[in-house]
Tab-separated table of C-alpha atoms and ligand atoms in Angstrom:
chain	number	residue	atom	x	y	z
A	26	UNK	CA	203.438	179.114	266.866
A	27	UNK	CA	204.015	182.352	268.765
A	28	UNK	CA	207.252	184.326	268.684
A	29	UNK	CA	208.298	185.409	272.165
A	30	UNK	CA	211.145	187.619	273.344
A	31	UNK	CA	212.062	187.387	277.013
A	32	UNK	CA	214.992	188.293	279.168
A	33	UNK	CA	215.895	185.435	281.482
A	34	UNK	CA	218.503	186.054	284.187
A	35	UNK	CA	219.784	189.019	282.196
A	36	UNK	CA	220.114	187.198	278.850
A	37	UNK	CA	217.796	187.944	275.920
A	38	UNK	CA	216.063	185.027	274.234
A	39	UNK	CA	213.780	184.797	271.202
A	40	UNK	CA	211.921	181.613	270.474
A	41	UNK	CA	208.999	180.290	268.479
A	42	UNK	CA	206.811	178.418	270.943
A	43	UNK	CA	203.620	176.415	270.781
A	44	UNK	CA	200.807	178.478	272.379
A	45	UNK	CA	200.164	175.769	274.966
A	46	UNK	CA	203.792	175.617	276.137
A	47	UNK	CA	203.891	176.453	279.848
A	48	UNK	CA	206.496	178.897	281.111
A	49	UNK	CA	208.031	176.214	283.337
A	50	UNK	CA	208.512	173.921	280.342
A	51	UNK	CA	210.035	176.754	278.349
A	52	UNK	CA	212.531	177.450	281.139
A	53	UNK	CA	213.403	173.813	281.782
A	54	UNK	CA	213.190	172.251	278.342
A	55	UNK	CA	213.861	175.036	275.858
A	56	UNK	CA	216.424	176.979	277.886
A	57	UNK	CA	217.742	174.063	279.967
A	58	UNK	CA	217.266	175.951	283.237
A	59	UNK	CA	216.300	172.950	285.353
A	60	UNK	CA	216.740	174.700	288.697
A	61	UNK	CA	213.036	175.543	288.617
A	62	UNK	CA	211.225	172.386	289.745
A	63	UNK	CA	207.789	171.019	288.953
A	64	UNK	CA	206.127	169.675	292.083
A	65	UNK	CA	202.361	169.411	291.770
A	66	UNK	CA	201.774	170.834	288.287
A	67	UNK	CA	198.414	172.066	289.637
A	68	UNK	CA	199.276	175.583	290.962
A	69	UNK	CA	199.395	174.412	294.572
A	70	UNK	CA	202.960	173.730	295.748
A	71	UNK	CA	204.996	176.709	294.561
A	72	UNK	CA	208.041	174.602	293.559
A	73	UNK	CA	207.913	176.251	290.120
A	74	UNK	CA	207.969	179.827	291.476
A	75	UNK	CA	210.012	182.311	289.434
A	76	UNK	CA	210.031	186.108	289.300
A	77	UNK	CA	208.153	187.759	286.437
A	78	UNK	CA	209.103	191.433	286.298
A	79	UNK	CA	210.230	191.080	289.906
A	80	UNK	CA	207.072	189.411	291.248
A	81	UNK	CA	206.655	185.780	292.290
A	82	UNK	CA	204.499	183.669	289.966
A	83	UNK	CA	203.852	179.959	289.542
A	84	UNK	CA	205.408	179.127	286.181
A	85	UNK	CA	203.279	175.972	285.795
A	86	UNK	CA	200.204	178.218	285.561
A	87	UNK	CA	201.447	180.670	282.967
A	88	UNK	CA	201.847	180.228	279.230
A	89	UNK	CA	205.269	181.071	277.860
A	90	UNK	CA	203.336	183.302	275.412
A	91	UNK	CA	201.949	185.320	278.352
A	92	UNK	CA	205.504	186.079	279.458
A	93	UNK	CA	206.450	187.634	276.100
A	94	UNK	CA	208.330	190.886	276.726
A	95	UNK	CA	208.929	190.151	280.399
A	96	UNK	CA	212.044	189.948	282.534
A	97	UNK	CA	212.245	186.593	284.244
A	98	UNK	CA	214.498	185.568	287.078
A	99	UNK	CA	215.051	181.968	288.103
A	100	UNK	CA	217.110	180.467	290.913
A	101	UNK	CA	220.078	180.222	288.530
A	102	UNK	CA	220.084	183.996	288.094
A	103	UNK	CA	220.181	185.001	291.745
A	104	UNK	CA	223.941	184.797	292.181
A	105	UNK	CA	226.873	184.486	289.772
A	106	UNK	CA	228.069	180.900	289.301
A	107	UNK	CA	231.495	181.536	290.807
A	108	UNK	CA	230.550	184.305	293.239
A	109	UNK	CA	229.006	184.359	296.699
A	110	UNK	CA	225.437	183.159	297.230
A	111	UNK	CA	222.516	185.590	297.209
A	112	UNK	CA	221.719	186.726	300.796
A	113	UNK	CA	218.489	184.674	300.818
A	114	UNK	CA	220.347	181.557	299.642
A	115	UNK	CA	223.040	182.200	302.243
A	116	UNK	CA	220.404	182.582	304.984
A	117	UNK	CA	218.789	179.273	303.928
A	118	UNK	CA	222.238	177.603	304.217
A	119	UNK	CA	223.023	179.224	307.566
A	120	UNK	CA	219.655	178.340	309.083
A	121	UNK	CA	219.366	174.777	307.730
A	122	UNK	CA	216.228	175.798	305.864
A	123	UNK	CA	216.320	172.804	303.525
A	124	UNK	CA	216.525	169.056	303.677
A	125	UNK	CA	215.828	167.325	300.348
A	126	UNK	CA	215.933	170.712	298.612
A	127	UNK	CA	213.081	170.053	296.196
A	128	UNK	CA	210.975	173.000	297.339
A	129	UNK	CA	213.998	175.259	297.826
A	130	UNK	CA	214.294	177.065	294.471
A	131	UNK	CA	210.616	178.049	294.624
A	132	UNK	CA	210.805	178.857	298.306
A	133	UNK	CA	213.833	181.114	297.786
A	134	UNK	CA	212.220	182.942	294.843
A	135	UNK	CA	208.994	183.455	296.824
A	136	UNK	CA	211.058	184.817	299.714
A	137	UNK	CA	212.972	187.203	297.438
A	138	UNK	CA	209.664	188.568	296.124
A	139	UNK	CA	208.218	188.880	299.640
A	140	UNK	CA	211.289	190.740	300.920
A	141	UNK	CA	211.038	193.174	298.007
A	142	UNK	CA	207.311	193.780	298.438
A	143	UNK	CA	206.955	194.345	302.172
A	144	UNK	CA	208.312	197.147	304.359
A	145	UNK	CA	208.152	195.096	307.549
A	146	UNK	CA	207.990	191.399	308.284
A	147	UNK	CA	207.092	189.378	311.344
A	148	UNK	CA	206.991	185.628	311.854
A	149	UNK	CA	203.287	185.697	311.035
A	150	UNK	CA	203.605	187.718	307.846
A	151	UNK	CA	206.507	185.549	306.664
A	152	UNK	CA	204.376	182.442	307.173
A	153	UNK	CA	201.472	184.082	305.323
A	154	UNK	CA	203.767	185.339	302.587
A	155	UNK	CA	205.047	181.807	301.937
A	156	UNK	CA	201.634	180.151	302.050
A	157	UNK	CA	201.852	179.337	298.349
A	158	UNK	CA	204.916	177.145	298.872
A	159	UNK	CA	204.794	173.670	300.348
A	160	UNK	CA	207.708	171.877	301.975
A	161	UNK	CA	207.389	168.182	302.849
A	162	UNK	CA	210.613	168.003	304.884
A	163	UNK	CA	211.486	170.884	307.148
A	164	UNK	CA	208.296	171.665	309.014
A	165	UNK	CA	208.884	175.281	307.860
A	166	UNK	CA	210.444	176.591	311.106
A	167	UNK	CA	213.937	176.997	309.707
A	168	UNK	CA	212.637	178.458	306.470
A	169	UNK	CA	210.782	181.136	308.427
A	170	UNK	CA	213.912	181.692	310.512
A	171	UNK	CA	216.017	182.160	307.368
A	172	UNK	CA	213.642	184.711	305.845
A	173	UNK	CA	213.386	186.592	309.146
A	174	UNK	CA	217.191	186.671	309.335
A	175	UNK	CA	217.303	188.347	305.902
A	176	UNK	CA	214.536	190.724	306.899
A	177	UNK	CA	216.374	191.659	310.107
A	178	UNK	CA	219.528	192.316	308.111
A	179	UNK	CA	217.550	194.777	305.988
A	180	UNK	CA	216.026	196.450	309.052
A	181	UNK	CA	212.553	195.098	308.216
A	182	UNK	CA	211.797	193.368	311.513
A	183	UNK	CA	210.238	195.628	314.142
A	184	UNK	CA	212.399	195.732	317.256
A	185	UNK	CA	215.468	194.176	315.649
A	186	UNK	CA	218.691	196.128	315.139
A	187	UNK	CA	219.935	196.157	311.572
B	237	UNK	CA	199.829	168.256	282.299
B	238	UNK	CA	199.517	170.054	279.029
B	239	UNK	CA	196.388	171.780	277.687
B	240	UNK	CA	194.874	170.599	274.413
B	241	UNK	CA	196.153	172.631	271.438
B	242	UNK	CA	194.588	176.029	270.784
B	243	UNK	CA	195.199	179.138	268.717
B	244	UNK	CA	196.495	182.115	270.638
B	245	UNK	CA	195.632	185.708	269.783
B	246	UNK	CA	196.244	188.905	271.671
B	247	UNK	CA	193.852	191.811	272.082
B	248	UNK	CA	195.240	195.299	272.588
B	249	UNK	CA	191.950	196.835	273.705
B	250	UNK	CA	188.460	195.889	274.858
B	251	UNK	CA	187.113	196.705	271.360
B	252	UNK	CA	189.621	194.327	269.804
B	253	UNK	CA	188.789	191.606	272.339
B	254	UNK	CA	185.067	191.920	271.577
B	255	UNK	CA	185.712	191.852	267.817
B	256	UNK	CA	187.766	188.663	268.286
B	257	UNK	CA	184.964	187.138	270.401
B	258	UNK	CA	182.485	187.918	267.609
B	259	UNK	CA	184.842	186.446	265.008
B	260	UNK	CA	185.584	183.198	266.854
B	261	UNK	CA	182.214	182.551	268.510
B	262	UNK	CA	181.884	180.215	271.475
B	263	UNK	CA	185.015	178.279	270.489
B	264	UNK	CA	186.951	181.179	272.026
B	265	UNK	CA	187.722	182.168	275.611
B	266	UNK	CA	189.253	185.310	277.034
B	267	UNK	CA	192.461	184.771	278.999
B	268	UNK	CA	193.074	187.289	281.792
B	269	UNK	CA	195.322	186.098	284.655
B	270	UNK	CA	194.720	182.499	283.659
B	271	UNK	CA	194.507	181.317	287.264
B	272	UNK	CA	191.101	179.723	286.869
B	273	UNK	CA	191.182	178.948	283.155
B	274	UNK	CA	194.658	177.407	282.754
B	275	UNK	CA	194.219	174.875	285.592
B	276	UNK	CA	190.934	173.782	283.949
B	277	UNK	CA	192.627	173.553	280.549
B	278	UNK	CA	195.506	171.503	281.989
B	279	UNK	CA	192.944	169.044	283.362
B	280	UNK	CA	191.180	169.239	279.969
B	281	UNK	CA	187.961	170.230	281.688
B	282	UNK	CA	188.061	173.257	279.382
B	283	UNK	CA	189.133	172.817	275.748
B	284	UNK	CA	188.721	176.199	274.012
B	285	UNK	CA	190.107	176.228	270.483
B	286	UNK	CA	191.058	179.916	270.614
B	287	UNK	CA	192.450	181.889	273.548
B	288	UNK	CA	192.146	185.665	273.356
B	289	UNK	CA	194.793	187.031	275.706
B	290	UNK	CA	193.560	190.290	277.264
B	291	UNK	CA	196.398	190.356	279.803
B	292	UNK	CA	197.996	193.301	278.000
B	293	UNK	CA	194.933	195.570	277.948
B	294	UNK	CA	196.566	197.862	280.493
B	295	UNK	CA	193.886	200.551	280.127
B	296	UNK	CA	191.564	198.151	281.991
B	297	UNK	CA	193.829	197.982	285.025
B	298	UNK	CA	192.873	200.927	287.258
B	299	UNK	CA	191.282	201.867	290.580
B	300	UNK	CA	189.781	205.372	290.600
B	301	UNK	CA	187.144	207.556	292.244
B	302	UNK	CA	183.966	208.214	290.243
B	303	UNK	CA	181.613	210.398	292.270
B	304	UNK	CA	180.326	208.354	295.174
B	305	UNK	CA	181.717	205.126	293.746
B	306	UNK	CA	185.113	203.580	293.187
B	307	UNK	CA	185.589	202.213	289.657
B	308	UNK	CA	187.906	199.269	289.124
B	309	UNK	CA	189.113	197.994	285.754
B	310	UNK	CA	188.362	194.333	285.051
B	311	UNK	CA	192.054	193.532	284.537
B	312	UNK	CA	193.024	194.853	287.985
B	313	UNK	CA	194.895	192.105	289.823
B	314	UNK	CA	194.114	190.864	293.326
B	315	UNK	CA	197.536	192.221	294.355
B	316	UNK	CA	196.559	195.713	293.165
B	317	UNK	CA	193.314	195.524	295.150
B	318	UNK	CA	195.014	194.410	298.360
B	319	UNK	CA	197.591	197.224	298.189
B	320	UNK	CA	195.334	200.086	296.991
B	321	UNK	CA	195.319	203.013	299.436
B	322	UNK	CA	192.156	204.436	297.797
B	323	UNK	CA	190.300	201.178	298.478
B	324	UNK	CA	191.719	200.862	302.000
B	325	UNK	CA	190.233	204.273	302.697
B	326	UNK	CA	186.906	204.071	300.845
B	327	UNK	CA	185.991	200.365	300.655
B	328	UNK	CA	188.270	198.651	303.190
B	329	UNK	CA	186.525	195.279	302.947
B	330	UNK	CA	187.675	194.780	299.346
B	331	UNK	CA	191.465	194.903	299.907
B	332	UNK	CA	190.968	192.761	303.008
B	333	UNK	CA	189.153	190.078	301.016
B	334	UNK	CA	191.582	190.308	298.084
B	335	UNK	CA	194.359	189.513	300.550
B	336	UNK	CA	192.555	186.276	301.503
B	337	UNK	CA	192.594	184.944	297.942
B	338	UNK	CA	194.992	182.029	297.368
B	339	UNK	CA	198.605	183.041	297.932
B	340	UNK	CA	200.915	185.869	296.787
B	341	UNK	CA	201.748	184.131	293.491
B	342	UNK	CA	198.030	183.746	292.680
B	343	UNK	CA	197.371	187.373	293.632
B	344	UNK	CA	200.173	188.555	291.325
B	345	UNK	CA	198.287	187.089	288.342
B	346	UNK	CA	194.553	186.707	289.064
B	347	UNK	CA	192.226	189.583	288.147
B	348	UNK	CA	188.973	190.885	289.613
B	349	UNK	CA	187.250	190.624	286.231
B	350	UNK	CA	188.416	187.035	285.782
B	351	UNK	CA	187.213	186.068	289.224
B	352	UNK	CA	183.745	187.541	288.593
B	353	UNK	CA	183.395	186.283	285.003
B	354	UNK	CA	184.412	182.789	286.107
B	355	UNK	CA	181.455	182.851	288.532
B	356	UNK	CA	182.826	180.167	290.852
B	357	UNK	CA	180.630	179.923	293.984
B	358	UNK	CA	183.771	179.043	296.004
B	359	UNK	CA	185.490	182.343	295.105
B	360	UNK	CA	185.848	185.162	297.601
B	361	UNK	CA	185.695	188.289	295.440
B	362	UNK	CA	182.237	187.673	293.904
B	363	UNK	CA	180.862	187.576	297.464
B	364	UNK	CA	182.605	190.870	298.197
B	365	UNK	CA	181.066	192.600	295.179
B	366	UNK	CA	177.629	191.102	295.953
B	367	UNK	CA	177.653	192.221	299.589
B	368	UNK	CA	178.846	195.695	298.605
B	369	UNK	CA	176.020	196.032	296.061
B	370	UNK	CA	178.413	196.582	293.159
B	371	UNK	CA	177.700	197.192	289.489
B	372	UNK	CA	179.401	195.389	286.615
B	373	UNK	CA	180.001	196.960	283.223
B	374	UNK	CA	180.024	194.679	280.172
B	375	UNK	CA	181.172	195.674	276.701
B	376	UNK	CA	179.747	193.969	273.617
B	377	UNK	CA	179.518	194.673	269.889
B	378	UNK	CA	176.665	197.136	270.559
B	379	UNK	CA	178.472	199.092	273.283
B	380	UNK	CA	178.437	198.996	277.066
B	381	UNK	CA	175.720	197.967	279.514
B	382	UNK	CA	175.513	197.839	283.294
B	383	UNK	CA	174.531	194.772	285.287
B	384	UNK	CA	173.806	194.857	289.020
B	385	UNK	CA	175.925	192.319	290.902
B	386	UNK	CA	172.751	190.621	292.190
B	387	UNK	CA	171.698	189.927	288.580
B	388	UNK	CA	175.102	188.734	287.383
B	389	UNK	CA	175.494	185.151	288.644
B	390	UNK	CA	173.130	182.822	286.795
B	391	UNK	CA	174.225	179.227	287.441
B	392	UNK	CA	177.296	177.100	288.090
B	393	UNK	CA	180.128	178.973	286.302
B	394	UNK	CA	177.451	180.862	284.347
B	395	UNK	CA	176.988	184.617	284.318
B	396	UNK	CA	174.838	187.229	282.624
B	397	UNK	CA	177.639	187.933	280.130
B	398	UNK	CA	176.785	187.066	276.527
B	399	UNK	CA	179.410	184.999	274.644
B	400	UNK	CA	180.507	188.142	272.772
B	401	UNK	CA	180.708	190.382	275.840
B	402	UNK	CA	183.698	191.280	277.963
B	403	UNK	CA	183.589	192.526	281.522
B	404	UNK	CA	185.415	195.860	281.529
B	405	UNK	CA	184.690	197.599	284.821
B	406	UNK	CA	183.354	196.985	288.313
B	407	UNK	CA	181.978	199.789	290.468
B	408	UNK	CA	181.381	199.698	294.210
B	409	UNK	CA	179.828	202.402	296.402
B	410	UNK	CA	182.215	204.280	298.658
B	411	UNK	CA	181.503	203.434	302.272
B	412	UNK	CA	184.411	204.577	304.406
B	413	UNK	CA	182.454	204.369	307.664
B	414	UNK	CA	180.460	201.180	306.984
B	415	UNK	CA	180.653	198.206	309.315
B	416	UNK	CA	181.935	195.098	307.574
B	417	UNK	CA	183.258	191.641	308.163
B	418	UNK	CA	184.628	188.762	306.122
B	419	UNK	CA	184.614	185.301	307.640
B	420	UNK	CA	186.533	182.732	305.592
B	421	UNK	CA	186.504	179.262	307.086
B	422	UNK	CA	189.154	176.882	305.791
B	423	UNK	CA	191.428	174.303	307.285
B	424	UNK	CA	194.764	175.052	305.647
B	425	UNK	CA	196.587	178.176	304.545
B	426	UNK	CA	196.032	179.059	300.863
B	427	UNK	CA	192.817	176.996	300.669
B	428	UNK	CA	189.493	178.035	299.238
B	429	UNK	CA	186.725	178.734	301.751
B	430	UNK	CA	184.681	175.753	302.945
B	431	UNK	CA	182.110	178.465	303.632
B	432	UNK	CA	182.672	182.209	303.594
B	433	UNK	CA	180.530	185.195	304.566
B	434	UNK	CA	180.919	188.834	303.560
B	435	UNK	CA	178.765	191.322	305.473
B	436	UNK	CA	178.375	195.067	304.988
B	437	UNK	CA	176.279	197.161	307.373
B	438	UNK	CA	175.719	200.670	306.103
B	439	UNK	CA	172.127	201.768	306.735
B	440	UNK	CA	171.056	198.584	304.954
B	441	UNK	CA	172.682	195.198	305.413
B	442	UNK	CA	174.299	193.226	302.578
B	443	UNK	CA	175.352	189.638	303.227
B	444	UNK	CA	176.870	187.311	300.647
B	445	UNK	CA	177.823	183.657	300.958
B	446	UNK	CA	180.778	181.731	299.540
B	447	UNK	CA	180.382	178.057	298.588
B	448	UNK	CA	176.747	177.756	299.668
B	449	UNK	CA	175.193	176.863	296.300
B	450	UNK	CA	175.790	176.752	292.582
B	451	UNK	CA	176.502	180.500	292.433
B	452	UNK	CA	177.855	183.184	294.742
B	453	UNK	CA	174.641	184.340	296.486
B	454	UNK	CA	173.078	186.832	298.877
B	455	UNK	CA	171.624	185.648	302.182
B	456	UNK	CA	168.351	187.443	301.467
B	457	UNK	CA	166.415	185.878	304.382
B	458	UNK	CA	169.003	187.177	306.858
B	459	UNK	CA	169.026	190.609	305.203
B	460	UNK	CA	165.226	190.839	305.452
B	461	UNK	CA	165.220	189.691	309.078
B	462	UNK	CA	167.848	192.256	310.066
B	463	UNK	CA	165.869	194.918	308.162
B	464	UNK	CA	162.747	193.859	310.071
B	465	UNK	CA	164.456	194.341	313.435
B	466	UNK	CA	165.449	190.764	314.295
B	467	UNK	CA	168.423	190.254	316.597
B	468	UNK	CA	171.739	189.112	315.155
B	469	UNK	CA	171.327	185.664	316.717
B	470	UNK	CA	167.798	185.220	315.318
B	471	UNK	CA	168.688	186.531	311.887
B	472	UNK	CA	171.813	184.359	311.596
B	473	UNK	CA	169.734	181.204	312.018
B	474	UNK	CA	168.281	181.929	308.555
B	475	UNK	CA	171.710	181.916	306.888
B	476	UNK	CA	171.164	178.746	304.843
B	477	UNK	CA	167.563	179.524	303.866
B	478	UNK	CA	167.207	179.051	300.109
B	479	UNK	CA	170.831	177.892	299.821
B	480	UNK	CA	171.819	174.534	298.355
B	481	UNK	CA	175.404	173.927	299.470
B	482	UNK	CA	177.479	171.119	297.940
B	483	UNK	CA	178.847	168.050	299.714
B	484	UNK	CA	182.481	167.378	298.945
B	485	UNK	CA	185.725	166.088	300.428
B	486	UNK	CA	185.887	169.034	302.864
B	487	UNK	CA	182.365	169.103	304.252
B	488	UNK	CA	178.859	167.730	303.877
B	489	UNK	CA	176.016	169.923	302.752
B	490	UNK	CA	174.518	169.728	306.238
B	491	UNK	CA	177.780	170.805	307.856
B	492	UNK	CA	177.953	173.787	305.500
B	493	UNK	CA	174.388	174.811	306.393
B	494	UNK	CA	175.315	174.814	310.061
B	495	UNK	CA	178.623	176.571	309.434
B	496	UNK	CA	176.827	179.329	307.515
B	497	UNK	CA	174.645	180.162	310.533
B	498	UNK	CA	177.719	180.388	312.778
B	499	UNK	CA	179.733	182.485	310.331
B	500	UNK	CA	176.835	184.847	309.545
B	501	UNK	CA	176.386	185.440	313.284
B	502	UNK	CA	180.101	186.179	313.695
B	503	UNK	CA	180.076	188.422	310.628
B	504	UNK	CA	177.063	190.414	311.826
B	505	UNK	CA	178.516	190.735	315.312
B	506	UNK	CA	181.781	192.048	313.935
B	507	UNK	CA	180.141	194.343	311.362
B	508	UNK	CA	177.825	195.919	313.935
B	509	UNK	CA	180.309	196.234	316.794
C	18	LIG	C1	196.233	177.851	293.760
C	18	LIG	C2	195.045	178.754	293.571
C	18	LIG	C3	194.335	179.161	294.691
C	18	LIG	C4	193.236	180.008	294.566
C	18	LIG	N1	192.573	180.378	295.694
C	18	LIG	C5	191.515	181.203	295.587
C	18	LIG	C6	190.812	181.635	296.754
C	18	LIG	O1	191.150	181.279	297.892
C	18	LIG	N2	189.744	182.458	296.581
C	18	LIG	C7	189.360	182.893	295.346
C	18	LIG	O2	188.419	183.647	295.259
C	18	LIG	N3	190.009	182.521	294.230
C	18	LIG	C8	191.066	181.681	294.320
C	18	LIG	N4	191.727	181.307	293.177
C	18	LIG	C9	191.229	181.755	291.840
C	18	LIG	C10	191.877	183.072	291.448
C	18	LIG	O3	191.337	184.108	292.230
C	18	LIG	C11	191.683	183.385	289.944
C	18	LIG	O4	192.666	184.302	289.639
C	18	LIG	C12	190.407	184.034	289.540
C	18	LIG	O5	189.323	183.225	289.936
C	18	LIG	C13	190.309	184.162	288.020
C	18	LIG	O6	190.916	185.333	287.558
C	18	LIG	P1	191.876	185.296	286.312
C	18	LIG	O7	192.202	186.680	285.953
C	18	LIG	O8	193.015	184.398	286.605
C	18	LIG	O9	190.921	184.690	285.178
C	18	LIG	P2	191.137	183.610	283.980
C	18	LIG	O10	191.578	182.344	284.536
C	18	LIG	O11	192.040	184.255	282.969
C	18	LIG	O12	189.687	183.564	283.430
C	18	LIG	C14	188.648	182.930	284.143
C	18	LIG	C15	187.376	182.910	283.304
C	18	LIG	O13	186.850	184.214	283.169
C	18	LIG	C16	186.836	184.628	281.797
C	18	LIG	N5	187.277	186.033	281.813
C	18	LIG	C17	188.425	186.519	282.361
C	18	LIG	N6	188.436	187.866	282.278
C	18	LIG	C18	187.275	188.234	281.691
C	18	LIG	C19	186.681	189.491	281.356
C	18	LIG	N7	187.307	190.649	281.616
C	18	LIG	N8	185.466	189.490	280.748
C	18	LIG	C20	184.816	188.327	280.494
C	18	LIG	N9	185.316	187.105	280.794
C	18	LIG	C21	186.525	187.068	281.383
C	18	LIG	C22	187.760	183.681	281.078
C	18	LIG	O14	187.384	183.524	279.738
C	18	LIG	C23	187.595	182.412	281.877
C	18	LIG	O15	186.455	181.730	281.484
C	18	LIG	C24	192.837	180.453	293.275
C	18	LIG	C25	193.545	180.056	292.142
C	18	LIG	C26	194.637	179.217	292.267
C	18	LIG	C27	195.380	178.806	291.039
C	19	LIG	S1	204.466	172.897	290.184
C	19	LIG	FE1	203.666	174.885	289.963
C	19	LIG	S2	202.667	175.187	291.830
C	19	LIG	FE2	203.335	173.122	292.021
C	20	LIG	S1	213.307	170.551	301.781
C	20	LIG	FE1	212.316	168.787	301.009
C	20	LIG	S2	210.427	169.649	300.298
C	20	LIG	FE2	211.317	171.295	301.327
């Protein structure tokens, strides 16, 4: 067993874990944070995307032991339970960027990371930035629209007024 | 899917990692970003009994000038390559190619050293280092040694590294004014290359092929033809000479041979324009 200490959505946790425990299993099964979905379990779909020290990662392709010492953010930690939605969540709602919602937690976390990392975004760079996340329902257009709406709000879209 | 059980140990330095490799023998595997190894372990195609996590050896994550070369630590992530202003200035092909690897999540974890040590012929970065004429630095129990990129890839997922050696550094010559091109042919975003070509024209011509055999390889027949004065069109026809590309769900071997000639022509045209 390996002792890990992580901060998840602002709360400190210490747990003894089996070395082969994947981060996504730790989040879902040990901590009960089932907002992070497992889609493909083969590093392809991005449904399991969470932020590790602020950067998007696929939690099905990371050992919980590798995350020892890290700050982790999941979809549950983006906005307070009773408060308003996070701007990216709100933009997804406004722009009808989800249908079944299965890909949405991962999609939102990937978008949050992308918006933090880039200075400017265009339709093309949003599409490229979300290439690690698959959606079987929406055809992506409204997802791209939602992320561009957030980017425009932050003054990150060339030519748009913030 | 859950990997078979293993023991997990962490190395704080390259010396420690090598000592652990010596101690555990070929039962052990280094774990860097885990983005080649963990998928294999989940499919139980790899069943190491000890994982030596080198992900915290931060001293091996760097990109710095060393005379007329740029030295890159083996634990440097694809994301660090794609955003490095030093590389964009001195070796612009490398950040460009790093940006073509997988997707942002993969690039936040995968490392240059892991990509090279894995030796997958379908990977993009080994072709980059081959075309650039890079040098790899391995550390073993007896100290460090240098291996030219052209001598590094030995067979399918096999490299010149001994079981008790760790890749610690990769060096590439500075070439701010060189012509270069990277042609990655795939059908969907995020996919691996069906065939890829990296070309560097800088006095001499270096051309490396992705997914055209059991290892990442140089297109030596094309390089010799260009050196001998052949035209781009003539030289490109030799792209698949000596190559033995696989047939798989994406393409037949024959299709890949043809594709290589087209992509080498495009790469040479772009690199010499
Ligand atoms: C969804 C997905 C898409 C991808 N797409 C692409 C792509 O388009 N192009 C591409 O090139 N790659 C792609 N990759 C692979 C990715 O680039 C990997 O990150 C990389 O190949 C391995 O680096 P790593 O640090 O993750 O290595 P690991 O998985 O940690 O290790 C790989 C192997 O190298 C050994 N190793 C690691 N570091 C060292 C070292 N310093 N010294 C000696 N041995 C070492 C390990 O023991 C292991 O055998 C993709 C991966 C995924 C999951
Ligand atoms: S479940 Fe992790 S990428 Fe699909
Ligand atoms: S909304 Fe159903 S998979 Fe994206």
